[in-house]
Amino acid sequence: ELKVEQNPLFLSMQEGKNYTIYCNYSTTSDRLYWYRQDPGKSLESLFVLLSNGAVKQEGRLMASLDTKARLSTLHITAAVHDLSATYFCAESGSNSGYALNFGKGTSLLVTP
Amino acid sequence: GAVVSQHPSRVICKSGTSVKIECRSLDFQATTMFWYRQFPKQSLMLMATSNEGSKATYEQGVEKDKFLINHASLTLSTLTVTSAHPEDSSFYICSASRGLAGLSYEQYFGPGTRLTVT
């Protein structure tokens, strides 16, 4: 049973463009996390969304959470090359001790 | 604050040997620590949840006799891969949570340990 589904899994976009990554989850968790991972590195926390309607922004990234639709989005505005990385969403609450269930990740490549 | 370290960062071992990976919370007490495994170009998969002073809870399909987890103090958890085989080669990442599970939503990830079994 797939608990967290991300799409797209691969995304190539030009600098300056906007795009949205979607994260659907199948549990009743109201905690949703977004992480960034660079090649060969561990995870960098981007956002923690704790309630329905939560919206957080940091630089060119904005994340939102709709717990009724069980959907979170990560919106990229005016992409730059430095945003190239893999982005994971994760939910907690369905595992023991509130461990995280991760999506498969979205591999983002921003090209000139 | 909230720094988690792992040691070693990279290890190569021969098939049949055992390897111990340490996960430390440097500036906070971590009642709960988690161990994840990530194969190349795949997502993170939870292996086990470790609570200080008690036995770890393993996920389905993870052999508890092969992956020994010890959480002897509030700042240290160890993962020992026993009788390692090439298929155990992976990126092992720990995370730590402050306070009691469920009462703290933030998890802090270590830098990971890349294990290669030859």
mmCIF file of N, CA, C and O in Angstrom, chain B residues 2-54:
data_model
loop_
_atom_site.group_PDB
_atom_site.id
_atom_site.type_symbol
_atom_site.label_atom_id
_atom_site.label_comp_id
_atom_site.label_asym_id
_atom_site.label_seq_id
_atom_site.Cartn_x
_atom_site.Cartn_y
_atom_site.Cartn_z
ATOM 1 N N ALA B 2 20.217 21.312 17.632
ATOM 2 C CA ALA B 2 19.601 20.143 17.032
ATOM 3 C C ALA B 2 20.482 19.521 15.951
ATOM 4 O O ALA B 2 20.067 19.382 14.810
ATOM 5 N N VAL B 3 21.687 19.190 16.331
ATOM 6 C CA VAL B 3 22.625 18.567 15.398
ATOM 7 C C VAL B 3 22.733 17.077 15.686
ATOM 8 O O VAL B 3 22.851 16.656 16.838
ATOM 9 N N VAL B 4 22.683 16.308 14.614
ATOM 10 C CA VAL B 4 22.838 14.857 14.717
ATOM 11 C C VAL B 4 24.060 14.441 13.901
ATOM 12 O O VAL B 4 24.190 14.848 12.742
ATOM 13 N N SER B 5 24.911 13.670 14.512
ATOM 14 C CA SER B 5 26.100 13.210 13.789
ATOM 15 C C SER B 5 26.043 11.704 13.590
ATOM 16 O O SER B 5 25.344 10.985 14.327
ATOM 17 N N GLN B 6 26.751 11.239 12.604
ATOM 18 C CA GLN B 6 26.882 9.809 12.360
ATOM 19 C C GLN B 6 28.347 9.488 12.124
ATOM 20 O O GLN B 6 29.090 10.266 11.531
ATOM 21 N N HIS B 7 28.711 8.295 12.583
ATOM 22 C CA HIS B 7 30.085 7.860 12.377
ATOM 23 C C HIS B 7 30.127 6.360 12.135
ATOM 24 O O HIS B 7 29.450 5.611 12.866
ATOM 25 N N PRO B 8 30.824 5.877 11.147
ATOM 26 C CA PRO B 8 31.607 6.666 10.186
ATOM 27 C C PRO B 8 30.719 7.238 9.095
ATOM 28 O O PRO B 8 29.549 6.874 8.981
ATOM 29 N N SER B 9 31.271 8.112 8.294
ATOM 30 C CA SER B 9 30.499 8.653 7.181
ATOM 31 C C SER B 9 30.535 7.695 5.989
ATOM 32 O O SER B 9 29.621 7.684 5.158
ATOM 33 N N ARG B 10 31.591 6.920 5.954
ATOM 34 C CA ARG B 10 31.754 5.988 4.834
ATOM 35 C C ARG B 10 32.535 4.784 5.350
ATOM 36 O O ARG B 10 33.512 4.933 6.085
ATOM 37 N N VAL B 11 32.098 3.600 4.977
ATOM 38 C CA VAL B 11 32.811 2.398 5.407
ATOM 39 C C VAL B 11 32.726 1.336 4.323
ATOM 40 O O VAL B 11 31.684 1.165 3.697
ATOM 41 N N ILE B 12 33.854 0.684 4.131
ATOM 42 C CA ILE B 12 33.920 -0.449 3.211
ATOM 43 C C ILE B 12 34.318 -1.666 4.028
ATOM 44 O O ILE B 12 35.296 -1.620 4.778
ATOM 45 N N CYS B 13 33.565 -2.730 3.899
ATOM 46 C CA CYS B 13 33.909 -3.932 4.661
ATOM 47 C C CYS B 13 33.770 -5.163 3.765
ATOM 48 O O CYS B 13 33.143 -5.109 2.702
ATOM 49 N N LYS B 14 34.361 -6.237 4.223
ATOM 50 C CA LYS B 14 34.301 -7.486 3.462
ATOM 51 C C LYS B 14 33.054 -8.264 3.836
ATOM 52 O O LYS B 14 32.556 -8.189 4.972
ATOM 53 N N SER B 15 32.578 -9.026 2.901
ATOM 54 C CA SER B 15 31.396 -9.844 3.116
ATOM 55 C C SER B 15 31.623 -10.785 4.296
ATOM 56 O O SER B 15 32.694 -11.391 4.430
ATOM 57 N N GLY B 16 30.634 -10.863 5.183
ATOM 58 C CA GLY B 16 30.729 -11.734 6.343
ATOM 59 C C GLY B 16 31.169 -11.032 7.614
ATOM 60 O O GLY B 16 31.038 -11.593 8.707
ATOM 61 N N THR B 17 31.655 -9.832 7.497
ATOM 62 C CA THR B 17 32.074 -9.079 8.682
ATOM 63 C C THR B 17 30.918 -8.227 9.192
ATOM 64 O O THR B 17 29.883 -8.088 8.539
ATOM 65 N N SER B 18 31.107 -7.660 10.378
ATOM 66 C CA SER B 18 30.080 -6.806 10.991
ATOM 67 C C SER B 18 30.545 -5.365 11.031
ATOM 68 O O SER B 18 31.750 -5.099 11.158
ATOM 69 N N VAL B 19 29.615 -4.473 10.935
ATOM 70 C CA VAL B 19 29.919 -3.041 10.925
ATOM 71 C C VAL B 19 28.991 -2.323 11.894
ATOM 72 O O VAL B 19 27.778 -2.579 11.885
ATOM 73 N N LYS B 20 29.554 -1.435 12.697
ATOM 74 C CA LYS B 20 28.752 -0.663 13.635
ATOM 75 C C LYS B 20 28.705 0.791 13.196
ATOM 76 O O LYS B 20 29.739 1.399 12.897
ATOM 77 N N ILE B 21 27.497 1.348 13.181
ATOM 78 C CA ILE B 21 27.299 2.749 12.817
ATOM 79 C C ILE B 21 26.727 3.460 14.033
ATOM 80 O O ILE B 21 25.767 2.983 14.652
ATOM 81 N N GLU B 22 27.308 4.600 14.365
ATOM 82 C CA GLU B 22 26.847 5.364 15.521
ATOM 83 C C GLU B 22 26.052 6.589 15.083
ATOM 84 O O GLU B 22 26.396 7.241 14.099
ATOM 85 N N CYS B 23 25.033 6.878 15.847
ATOM 86 C CA CYS B 23 24.220 8.064 15.622
ATOM 87 C C CYS B 23 24.135 8.819 16.944
ATOM 88 O O CYS B 23 23.683 8.257 17.947
ATOM 89 N N ARG B 24 24.570 10.065 16.941
ATOM 90 C CA ARG B 24 24.585 10.865 18.166
ATOM 91 C C ARG B 24 23.821 12.174 17.992
ATOM 92 O O ARG B 24 23.965 12.857 16.979
ATOM 93 N N SER B 25 23.031 12.496 19.000
ATOM 94 C CA SER B 25 22.443 13.825 19.061
ATOM 95 C C SER B 25 23.400 14.672 19.893
ATOM 96 O O SER B 25 23.685 14.355 21.041
ATOM 97 N N LEU B 26 23.932 15.719 19.304
ATOM 98 C CA LEU B 26 25.038 16.446 19.928
ATOM 99 C C LEU B 26 24.600 17.483 20.951
ATOM 100 O O LEU B 26 25.341 17.772 21.893
ATOM 101 N N ASP B 27 23.433 18.042 20.782
ATOM 102 C CA ASP B 27 23.072 19.144 21.682
ATOM 103 C C ASP B 27 21.647 19.025 22.204
ATOM 104 O O ASP B 27 21.056 20.008 22.651
ATOM 105 N N PHE B 28 21.100 17.820 22.133
ATOM 106 C CA PHE B 28 19.783 17.610 22.742
ATOM 107 C C PHE B 28 19.640 16.135 23.077
ATOM 108 O O PHE B 28 20.374 15.286 22.579
ATOM 109 N N GLN B 29 18.687 15.867 23.926
ATOM 110 C CA GLN B 29 18.419 14.487 24.302
ATOM 111 C C GLN B 29 17.346 13.914 23.391
ATOM 112 O O GLN B 29 16.283 14.524 23.215
ATOM 113 N N ALA B 30 17.641 12.784 22.817
ATOM 114 C CA ALA B 30 16.757 12.166 21.838
ATOM 115 C C ALA B 30 16.157 10.891 22.430
ATOM 116 O O ALA B 30 16.801 9.853 22.465
ATOM 117 N N THR B 31 14.926 11.006 22.869
ATOM 118 C CA THR B 31 14.258 9.818 23.400
ATOM 119 C C THR B 31 14.029 8.786 22.310
ATOM 120 O O THR B 31 14.087 7.593 22.550
ATOM 121 N N THR B 32 13.765 9.274 21.119
ATOM 122 C CA THR B 32 13.470 8.392 20.003
ATOM 123 C C THR B 32 14.431 8.660 18.851
ATOM 124 O O THR B 32 14.658 9.815 18.485
ATOM 125 N N MET B 33 14.978 7.590 18.325
ATOM 126 C CA MET B 33 15.812 7.694 17.128
ATOM 127 C C MET B 33 15.289 6.721 16.085
ATOM 128 O O MET B 33 14.715 5.682 16.426
ATOM 129 N N PHE B 34 15.476 7.073 14.849
ATOM 130 C CA PHE B 34 14.980 6.260 13.748
ATOM 131 C C PHE B 34 16.142 5.908 12.823
ATOM 132 O O PHE B 34 17.033 6.717 12.598
ATOM 133 N N TRP B 35 16.081 4.728 12.266
ATOM 134 C CA TRP B 35 17.084 4.308 11.284
ATOM 135 C C TRP B 35 16.397 4.071 9.945
ATOM 136 O O TRP B 35 15.401 3.345 9.859
ATOM 137 N N TYR B 36 16.946 4.702 8.918
ATOM 138 C CA TYR B 36 16.433 4.560 7.567
ATOM 139 C C TYR B 36 17.538 4.012 6.666
ATOM 140 O O TYR B 36 18.721 4.165 6.936
ATOM 141 N N ARG B 37 17.104 3.420 5.563
ATOM 142 C CA ARG B 37 18.047 2.911 4.569
ATOM 143 C C ARG B 37 17.627 3.464 3.219
ATOM 144 O O ARG B 37 16.417 3.521 2.912
ATOM 145 N N GLN B 38 18.596 3.859 2.428
ATOM 146 C CA GLN B 38 18.298 4.407 1.113
ATOM 147 C C GLN B 38 19.206 3.761 0.077
ATOM 148 O O GLN B 38 20.430 3.940 0.120
ATOM 149 N N PHE B 39 18.598 3.022 -0.847
ATOM 150 C CA PHE B 39 19.347 2.450 -1.966
ATOM 151 C C PHE B 39 19.464 3.509 -3.058
ATOM 152 O O PHE B 39 18.664 4.454 -3.100
ATOM 153 N N PRO B 40 20.461 3.347 -3.957
ATOM 154 C CA PRO B 40 20.703 4.365 -4.989
ATOM 155 C C PRO B 40 19.446 4.718 -5.759
ATOM 156 O O PRO B 40 18.695 3.840 -6.206
ATOM 157 N N LYS B 41 19.219 6.014 -5.885
ATOM 158 C CA LYS B 41 18.096 6.563 -6.649
ATOM 159 C C LYS B 41 16.737 6.083 -6.132
ATOM 160 O O LYS B 41 15.764 6.046 -6.881
ATOM 161 N N GLN B 42 16.685 5.727 -4.873
ATOM 162 C CA GLN B 42 15.420 5.352 -4.273
ATOM 163 C C GLN B 42 15.125 6.239 -3.070
ATOM 164 O O GLN B 42 15.925 7.091 -2.684
ATOM 165 N N SER B 43 13.970 6.021 -2.498
ATOM 166 C CA SER B 43 13.571 6.820 -1.349
ATOM 167 C C SER B 43 14.129 6.229 -0.064
ATOM 168 O O SER B 43 14.795 5.203 -0.065
ATOM 169 N N LEU B 44 13.873 6.906 1.028
ATOM 170 C CA LEU B 44 14.272 6.395 2.334
ATOM 171 C C LEU B 44 13.220 5.426 2.836
ATOM 172 O O LEU B 44 12.018 5.702 2.774
ATOM 173 N N MET B 45 13.693 4.310 3.369
ATOM 174 C CA MET B 45 12.798 3.325 3.932
ATOM 175 C C MET B 45 13.116 3.161 5.414
ATOM 176 O O MET B 45 14.264 2.947 5.787
ATOM 177 N N LEU B 46 12.095 3.254 6.234
ATOM 178 C CA LEU B 46 12.291 3.083 7.657
ATOM 179 C C LEU B 46 12.681 1.652 7.975
ATOM 180 O O LEU B 46 12.027 0.715 7.509
ATOM 181 N N MET B 47 13.745 1.495 8.761
ATOM 182 C CA MET B 47 14.152 0.167 9.200
ATOM 183 C C MET B 47 13.622 -0.137 10.596
ATOM 184 O O MET B 47 13.075 -1.199 10.845
ATOM 185 N N ALA B 48 13.823 0.825 11.488
ATOM 186 C CA ALA B 48 13.436 0.570 12.874
ATOM 187 C C ALA B 48 13.317 1.870 13.637
ATOM 188 O O ALA B 48 13.905 2.890 13.268
ATOM 189 N N THR B 49 12.539 1.790 14.698
ATOM 190 C CA THR B 49 12.384 2.899 15.636
ATOM 191 C C THR B 49 13.013 2.484 16.951
ATOM 192 O O THR B 49 12.741 1.386 17.457
ATOM 193 N N SER B 50 13.835 3.357 17.482
ATOM 194 C CA SER B 50 14.604 3.028 18.671
ATOM 195 C C SER B 50 14.278 3.985 19.804
ATOM 196 O O SER B 50 14.396 5.205 19.634
ATOM 197 N N ASN B 51 13.849 3.449 20.915
ATOM 198 C CA ASN B 51 13.585 4.259 22.098
ATOM 199 C C ASN B 51 14.616 3.948 23.167
ATOM 200 O O ASN B 51 14.972 2.786 23.385
ATOM 201 N N GLU B 52 15.085 4.984 23.811
ATOM 202 C CA GLU B 52 16.129 4.834 24.816
ATOM 203 C C GLU B 52 15.708 3.860 25.902
ATOM 204 O O GLU B 52 14.604 3.973 26.449
ATOM 205 N N GLY B 53 16.562 2.886 26.133
ATOM 206 C CA GLY B 53 16.337 1.944 27.209
ATOM 207 C C GLY B 53 15.394 0.806 26.902
ATOM 208 O O GLY B 53 15.108 -0.010 27.779
ATOM 209 N N SER B 54 14.900 0.732 25.687
ATOM 210 C CA SER B 54 14.006 -0.377 25.354
ATOM 211 C C SER B 54 14.392 -0.974 24.010
ATOM 212 O O SER B 54 15.210 -0.417 23.282
#
